[in-house]
Each structure stands twice: as structure tokens, then as C-alpha cells.
PDB file of C-alpha atoms in Angstrom:
ATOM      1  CA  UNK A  13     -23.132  -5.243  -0.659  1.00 85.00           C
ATOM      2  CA  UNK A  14     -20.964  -4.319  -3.178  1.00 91.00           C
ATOM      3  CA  UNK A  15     -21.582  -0.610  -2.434  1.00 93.00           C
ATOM      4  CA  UNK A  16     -20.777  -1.197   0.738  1.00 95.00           C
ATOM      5  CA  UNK A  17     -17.529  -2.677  -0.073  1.00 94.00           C
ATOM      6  CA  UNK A  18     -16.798  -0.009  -2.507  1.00 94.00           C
ATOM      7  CA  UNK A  19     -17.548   2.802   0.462  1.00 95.00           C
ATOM      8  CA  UNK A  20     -15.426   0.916   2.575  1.00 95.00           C
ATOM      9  CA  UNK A  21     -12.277   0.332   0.128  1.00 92.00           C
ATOM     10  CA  UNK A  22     -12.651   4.551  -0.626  1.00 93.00           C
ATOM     11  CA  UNK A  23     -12.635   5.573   3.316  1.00 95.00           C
ATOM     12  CA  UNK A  24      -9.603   3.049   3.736  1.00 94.00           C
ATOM     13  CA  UNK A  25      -7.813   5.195   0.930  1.00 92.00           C
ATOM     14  CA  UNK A  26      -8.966   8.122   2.218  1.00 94.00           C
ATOM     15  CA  UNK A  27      -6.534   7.241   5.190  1.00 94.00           C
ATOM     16  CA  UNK A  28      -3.557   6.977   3.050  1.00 93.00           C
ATOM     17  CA  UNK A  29      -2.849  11.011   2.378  1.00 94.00           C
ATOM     18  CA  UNK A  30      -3.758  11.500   6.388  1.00 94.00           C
ATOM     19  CA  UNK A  31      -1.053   8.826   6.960  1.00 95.00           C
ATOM     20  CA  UNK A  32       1.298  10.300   4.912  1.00 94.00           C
ATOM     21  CA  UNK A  33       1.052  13.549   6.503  1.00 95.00           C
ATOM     22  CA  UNK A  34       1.351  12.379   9.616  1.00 96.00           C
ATOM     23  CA  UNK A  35       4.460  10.685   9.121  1.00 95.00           C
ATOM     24  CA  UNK A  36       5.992  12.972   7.029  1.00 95.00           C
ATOM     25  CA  UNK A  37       5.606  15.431  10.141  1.00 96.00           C
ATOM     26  CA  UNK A  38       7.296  12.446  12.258  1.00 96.00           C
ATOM     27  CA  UNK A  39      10.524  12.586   9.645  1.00 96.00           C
ATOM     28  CA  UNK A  40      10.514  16.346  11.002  1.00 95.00           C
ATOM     29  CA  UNK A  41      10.654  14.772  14.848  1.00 96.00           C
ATOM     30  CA  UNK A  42      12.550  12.398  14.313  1.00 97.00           C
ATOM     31  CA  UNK A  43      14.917  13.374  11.212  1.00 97.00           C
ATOM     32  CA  UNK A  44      14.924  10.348   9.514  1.00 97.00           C
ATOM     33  CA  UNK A  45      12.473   9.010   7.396  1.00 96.00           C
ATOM     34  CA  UNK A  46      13.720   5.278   8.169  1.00 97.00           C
ATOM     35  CA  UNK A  47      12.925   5.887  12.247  1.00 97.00           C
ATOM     36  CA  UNK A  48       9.614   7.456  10.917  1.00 97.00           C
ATOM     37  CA  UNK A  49       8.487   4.442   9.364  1.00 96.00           C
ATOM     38  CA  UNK A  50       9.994   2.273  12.020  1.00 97.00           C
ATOM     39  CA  UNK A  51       7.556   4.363  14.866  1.00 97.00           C
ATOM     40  CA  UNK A  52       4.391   3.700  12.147  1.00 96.00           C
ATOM     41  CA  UNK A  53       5.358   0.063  12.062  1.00 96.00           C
ATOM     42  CA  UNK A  54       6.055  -0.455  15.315  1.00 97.00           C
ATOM     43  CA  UNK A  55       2.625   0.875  16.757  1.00 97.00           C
ATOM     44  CA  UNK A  56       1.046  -0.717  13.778  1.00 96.00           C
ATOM     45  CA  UNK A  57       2.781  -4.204  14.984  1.00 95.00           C
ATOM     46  CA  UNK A  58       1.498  -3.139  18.797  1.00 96.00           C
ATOM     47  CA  UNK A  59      -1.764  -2.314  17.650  1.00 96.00           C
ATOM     48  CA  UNK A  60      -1.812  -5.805  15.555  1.00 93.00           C
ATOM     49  CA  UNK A  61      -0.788  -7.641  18.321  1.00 91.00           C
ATOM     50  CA  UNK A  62      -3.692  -6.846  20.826  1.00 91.00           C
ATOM     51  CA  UNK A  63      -5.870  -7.202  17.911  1.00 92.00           C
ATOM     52  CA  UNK A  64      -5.216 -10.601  17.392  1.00 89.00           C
ATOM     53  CA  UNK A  65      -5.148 -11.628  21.071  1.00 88.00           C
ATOM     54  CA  UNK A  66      -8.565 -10.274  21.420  1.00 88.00           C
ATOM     55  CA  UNK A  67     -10.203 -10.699  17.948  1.00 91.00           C
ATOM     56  CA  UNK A  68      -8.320 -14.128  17.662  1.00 86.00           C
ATOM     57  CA  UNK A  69      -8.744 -15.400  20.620  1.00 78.00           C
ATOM     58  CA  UNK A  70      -4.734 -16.293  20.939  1.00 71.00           C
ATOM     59  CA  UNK A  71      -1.436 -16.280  18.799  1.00 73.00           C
ATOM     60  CA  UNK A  72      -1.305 -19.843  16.999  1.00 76.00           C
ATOM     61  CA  UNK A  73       1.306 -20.116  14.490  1.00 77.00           C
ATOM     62  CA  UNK A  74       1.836 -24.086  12.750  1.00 82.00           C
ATOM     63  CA  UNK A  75       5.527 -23.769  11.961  1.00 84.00           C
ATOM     64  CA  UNK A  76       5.210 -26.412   9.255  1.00 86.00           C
ATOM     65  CA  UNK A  77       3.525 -23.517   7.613  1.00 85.00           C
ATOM     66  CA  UNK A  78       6.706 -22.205   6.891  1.00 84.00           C
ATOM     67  CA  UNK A  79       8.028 -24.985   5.229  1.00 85.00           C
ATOM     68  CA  UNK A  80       4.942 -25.171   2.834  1.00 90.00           C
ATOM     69  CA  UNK A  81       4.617 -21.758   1.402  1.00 89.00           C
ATOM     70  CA  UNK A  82       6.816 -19.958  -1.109  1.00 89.00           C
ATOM     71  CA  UNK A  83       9.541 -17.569   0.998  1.00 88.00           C
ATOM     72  CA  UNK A  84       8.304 -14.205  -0.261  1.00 89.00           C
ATOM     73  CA  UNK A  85       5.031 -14.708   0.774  1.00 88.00           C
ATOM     74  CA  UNK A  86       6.217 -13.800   4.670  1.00 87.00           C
ATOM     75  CA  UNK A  87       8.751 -10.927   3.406  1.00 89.00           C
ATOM     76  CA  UNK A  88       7.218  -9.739   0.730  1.00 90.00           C
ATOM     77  CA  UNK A  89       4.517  -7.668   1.861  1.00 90.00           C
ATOM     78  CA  UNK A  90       6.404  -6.342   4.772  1.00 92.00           C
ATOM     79  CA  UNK A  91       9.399  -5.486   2.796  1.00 93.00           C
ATOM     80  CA  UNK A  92       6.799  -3.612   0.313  1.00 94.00           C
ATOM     81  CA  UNK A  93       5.314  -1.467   2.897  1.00 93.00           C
ATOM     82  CA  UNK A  94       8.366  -0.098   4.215  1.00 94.00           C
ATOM     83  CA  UNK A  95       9.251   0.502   0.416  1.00 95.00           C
ATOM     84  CA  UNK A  96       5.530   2.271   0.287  1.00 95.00           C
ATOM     85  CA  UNK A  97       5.355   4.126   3.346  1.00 95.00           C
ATOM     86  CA  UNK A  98       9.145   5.628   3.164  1.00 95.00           C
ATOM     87  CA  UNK A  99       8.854   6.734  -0.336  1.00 95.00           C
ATOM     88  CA  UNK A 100       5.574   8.581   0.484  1.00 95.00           C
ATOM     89  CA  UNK A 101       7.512  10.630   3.374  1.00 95.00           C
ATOM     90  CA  UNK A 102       9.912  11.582   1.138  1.00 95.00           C
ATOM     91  CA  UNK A 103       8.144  12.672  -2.194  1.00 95.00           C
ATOM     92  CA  UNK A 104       5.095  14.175   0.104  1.00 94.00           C
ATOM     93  CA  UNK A 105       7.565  17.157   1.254  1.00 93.00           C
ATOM     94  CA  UNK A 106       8.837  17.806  -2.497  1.00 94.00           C
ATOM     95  CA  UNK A 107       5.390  16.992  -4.400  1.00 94.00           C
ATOM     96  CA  UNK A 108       2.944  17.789  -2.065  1.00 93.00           C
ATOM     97  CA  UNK A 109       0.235  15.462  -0.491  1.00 93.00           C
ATOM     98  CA  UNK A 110      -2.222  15.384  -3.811  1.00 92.00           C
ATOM     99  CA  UNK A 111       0.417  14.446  -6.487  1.00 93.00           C
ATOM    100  CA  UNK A 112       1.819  12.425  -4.048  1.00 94.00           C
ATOM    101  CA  UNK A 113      -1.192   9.875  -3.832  1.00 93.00           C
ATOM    102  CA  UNK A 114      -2.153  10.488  -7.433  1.00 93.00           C
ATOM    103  CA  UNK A 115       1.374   9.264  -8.336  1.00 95.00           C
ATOM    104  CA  UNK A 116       1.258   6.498  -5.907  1.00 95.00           C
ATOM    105  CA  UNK A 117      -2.206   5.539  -6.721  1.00 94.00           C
ATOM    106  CA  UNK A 118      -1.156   5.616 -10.790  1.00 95.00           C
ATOM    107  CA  UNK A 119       1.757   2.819  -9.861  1.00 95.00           C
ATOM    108  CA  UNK A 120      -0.878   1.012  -7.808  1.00 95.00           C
ATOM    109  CA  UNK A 121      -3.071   0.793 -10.835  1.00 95.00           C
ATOM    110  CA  UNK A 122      -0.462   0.010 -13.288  1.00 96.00           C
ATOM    111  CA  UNK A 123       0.741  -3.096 -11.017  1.00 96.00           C
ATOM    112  CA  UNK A 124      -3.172  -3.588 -10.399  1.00 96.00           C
ATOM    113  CA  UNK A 125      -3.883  -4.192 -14.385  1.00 97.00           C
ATOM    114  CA  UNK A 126      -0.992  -6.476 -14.963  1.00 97.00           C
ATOM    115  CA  UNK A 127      -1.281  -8.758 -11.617  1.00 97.00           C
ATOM    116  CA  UNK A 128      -5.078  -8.816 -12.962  1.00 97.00           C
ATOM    117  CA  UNK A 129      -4.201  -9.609 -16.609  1.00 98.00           C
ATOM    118  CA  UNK A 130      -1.580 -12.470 -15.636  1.00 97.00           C
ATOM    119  CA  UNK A 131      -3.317 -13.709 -12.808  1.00 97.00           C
ATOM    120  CA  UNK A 132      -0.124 -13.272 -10.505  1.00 95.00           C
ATOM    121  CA  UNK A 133      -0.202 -14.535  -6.954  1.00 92.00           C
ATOM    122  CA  UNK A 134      -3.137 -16.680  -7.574  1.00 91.00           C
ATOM    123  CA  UNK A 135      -5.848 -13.933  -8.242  1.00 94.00           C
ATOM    124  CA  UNK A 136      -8.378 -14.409 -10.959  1.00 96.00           C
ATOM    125  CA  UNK A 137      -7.754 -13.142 -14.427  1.00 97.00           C
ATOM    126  CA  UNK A 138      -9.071 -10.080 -15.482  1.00 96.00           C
ATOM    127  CA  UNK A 139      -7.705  -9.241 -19.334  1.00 96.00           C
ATOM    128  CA  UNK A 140      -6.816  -6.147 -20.216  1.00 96.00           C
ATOM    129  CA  UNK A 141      -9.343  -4.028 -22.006  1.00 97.00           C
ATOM    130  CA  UNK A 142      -9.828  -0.883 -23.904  1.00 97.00           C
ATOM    131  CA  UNK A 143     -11.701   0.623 -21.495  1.00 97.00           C
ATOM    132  CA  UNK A 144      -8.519  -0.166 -18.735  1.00 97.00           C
ATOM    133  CA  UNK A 145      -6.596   1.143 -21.000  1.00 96.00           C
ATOM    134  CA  UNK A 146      -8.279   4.453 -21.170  1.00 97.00           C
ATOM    135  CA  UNK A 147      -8.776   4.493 -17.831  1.00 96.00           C
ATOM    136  CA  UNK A 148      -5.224   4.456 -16.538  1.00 96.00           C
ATOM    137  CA  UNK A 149      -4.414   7.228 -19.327  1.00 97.00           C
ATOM    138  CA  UNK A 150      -6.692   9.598 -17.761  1.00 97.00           C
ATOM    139  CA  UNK A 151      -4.847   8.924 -14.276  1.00 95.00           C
ATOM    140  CA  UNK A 152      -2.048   9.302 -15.912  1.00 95.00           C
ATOM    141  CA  UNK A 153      -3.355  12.576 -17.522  1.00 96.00           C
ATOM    142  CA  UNK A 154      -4.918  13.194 -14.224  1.00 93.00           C
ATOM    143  CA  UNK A 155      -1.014  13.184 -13.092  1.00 93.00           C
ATOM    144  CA  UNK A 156       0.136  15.742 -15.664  1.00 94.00           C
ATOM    145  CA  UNK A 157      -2.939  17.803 -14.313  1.00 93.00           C
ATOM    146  CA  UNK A 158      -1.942  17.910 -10.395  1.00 89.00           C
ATOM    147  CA  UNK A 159       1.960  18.361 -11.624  1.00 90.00           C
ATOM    148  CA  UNK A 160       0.995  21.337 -13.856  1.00 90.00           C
ATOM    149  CA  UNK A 161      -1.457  23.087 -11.581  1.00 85.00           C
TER     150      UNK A 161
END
């Protein structure tokens, strides 16, 4: 199962650089990388929508929910992708699509290791290690690599 998991987690990053291309070729529609990422999100929301009509069954939303949970929890992520998604249209044009994601991919990691270490947002603790160590210095070497060559 885990392989499974593993095979599905690499084909779901393996849409990242296709995304990126995409809408990096949208900036040069629209010429703006803000309306670029506001198309992506907006069929992304449309897409979302029918999904959870179908798949769902309905749209229920208990606004007490709101009250309950910590603010950032229902900006957060949102606010984070448009962050993510705009910065990759404009670095992919400069750096190129494979330093791009490496780069990317390094501040995912780094972010990974200390939500992991600390347990942020409720996830379970995994401490920091030697081996973690060395294996975000050889991304980061990996970096040095692309930027080089």
C-alpha cells in the first residue's frame, strides 16, 4: 500500500512542472502573471465545485464551523497557493522549468523537516536526524548542480 501511495504522491508531482508550464505560457496570453493564476484558480474552483456536487453528494457547510476553528486555517492555504503558483510563473521563464521545481521542491523540504520536527499544525513529530540532514544537503547540492549546468 505504501508503494502505492508513494507512486501516487510522485505522479501528483510529476504534474507540478506540466502546470507550471502551462501557466507560464498563460502569463504570455494573458500578460500578467496575477490573471494567469486567477484563470488556474478559477477552473480549479469550477472543476472543485462539480466535484463535490457529484462526489459529495451536495454542498453542506455548518457555519458554526467557522466560529470553532483558528482563522488561518480557511485563508491560509488559499493565500499559499496563489503565493506558490505565481512565483513558479515568474522564476520558470528566468530559471527554467528543472531549477525551477528543484528550487521549489528544496523550500518544500526545508518547511517539510521543521513542520515535522515541531509537530506544527497538529502533525506527528518526526525529529530531525542525520540522515535528514544529509538528505536536504544533497538537494541543496542537487540545486547548485541544475544552476551550474
Amino acid at each position: 500500500m505504501t508503494l502505492l501511495l508513494m507512486l501516487a504522491g510522485l505522479m501528483a508531482g510529476m504534474t507540478i512542472p506540466v502546470q507550471t508550464a502551462v501557466n507560464s505560457r498563460l502569463r504570455g496570453y494573458t500578460k500578467s502573471p496575477f490573471i494567469a493564476s486567477w484563470v488556474s484558480f478559477l477552473i480549479g474552483t469550477l472543476i472543485l465545485i462539480v466535484l463535490a456536487l457529484f462526489l459529495e453528494h451536495g454542498w453542506t457547510f455548518d457555519l458554526h464551523t467557522l466560529a470553532v476553528n483558528p482563522w488561518w486555517i480557511w485563508f491560509g492555504g488559499g493565500a499559499l497557493g496563489v503565493f506558490f503558483l505565481t512565483s513558479n510563473i515568474l522564476l520558470m521563464p528566468r530559471l527554467g522549468s528543472a531549477l525551477t521545481v528543484v528550487i521549489t521542491l528544496c523550500g518544500q523540504m526545508s518547511m517539510a523537516l521543521l513542520i515535522d520536527n515541531f509537530g506544527w499544525f497538529g502533525v506527528p513529530i518526526h525529529e530531525f536526524n542525520i540522515p535528514r540532514l544529509i538528505g536536504i544537503a544533497l538537494m541543496f547540492f542537487g540545486v547548485i548542480l541544475m544552476q551550474r549546468f
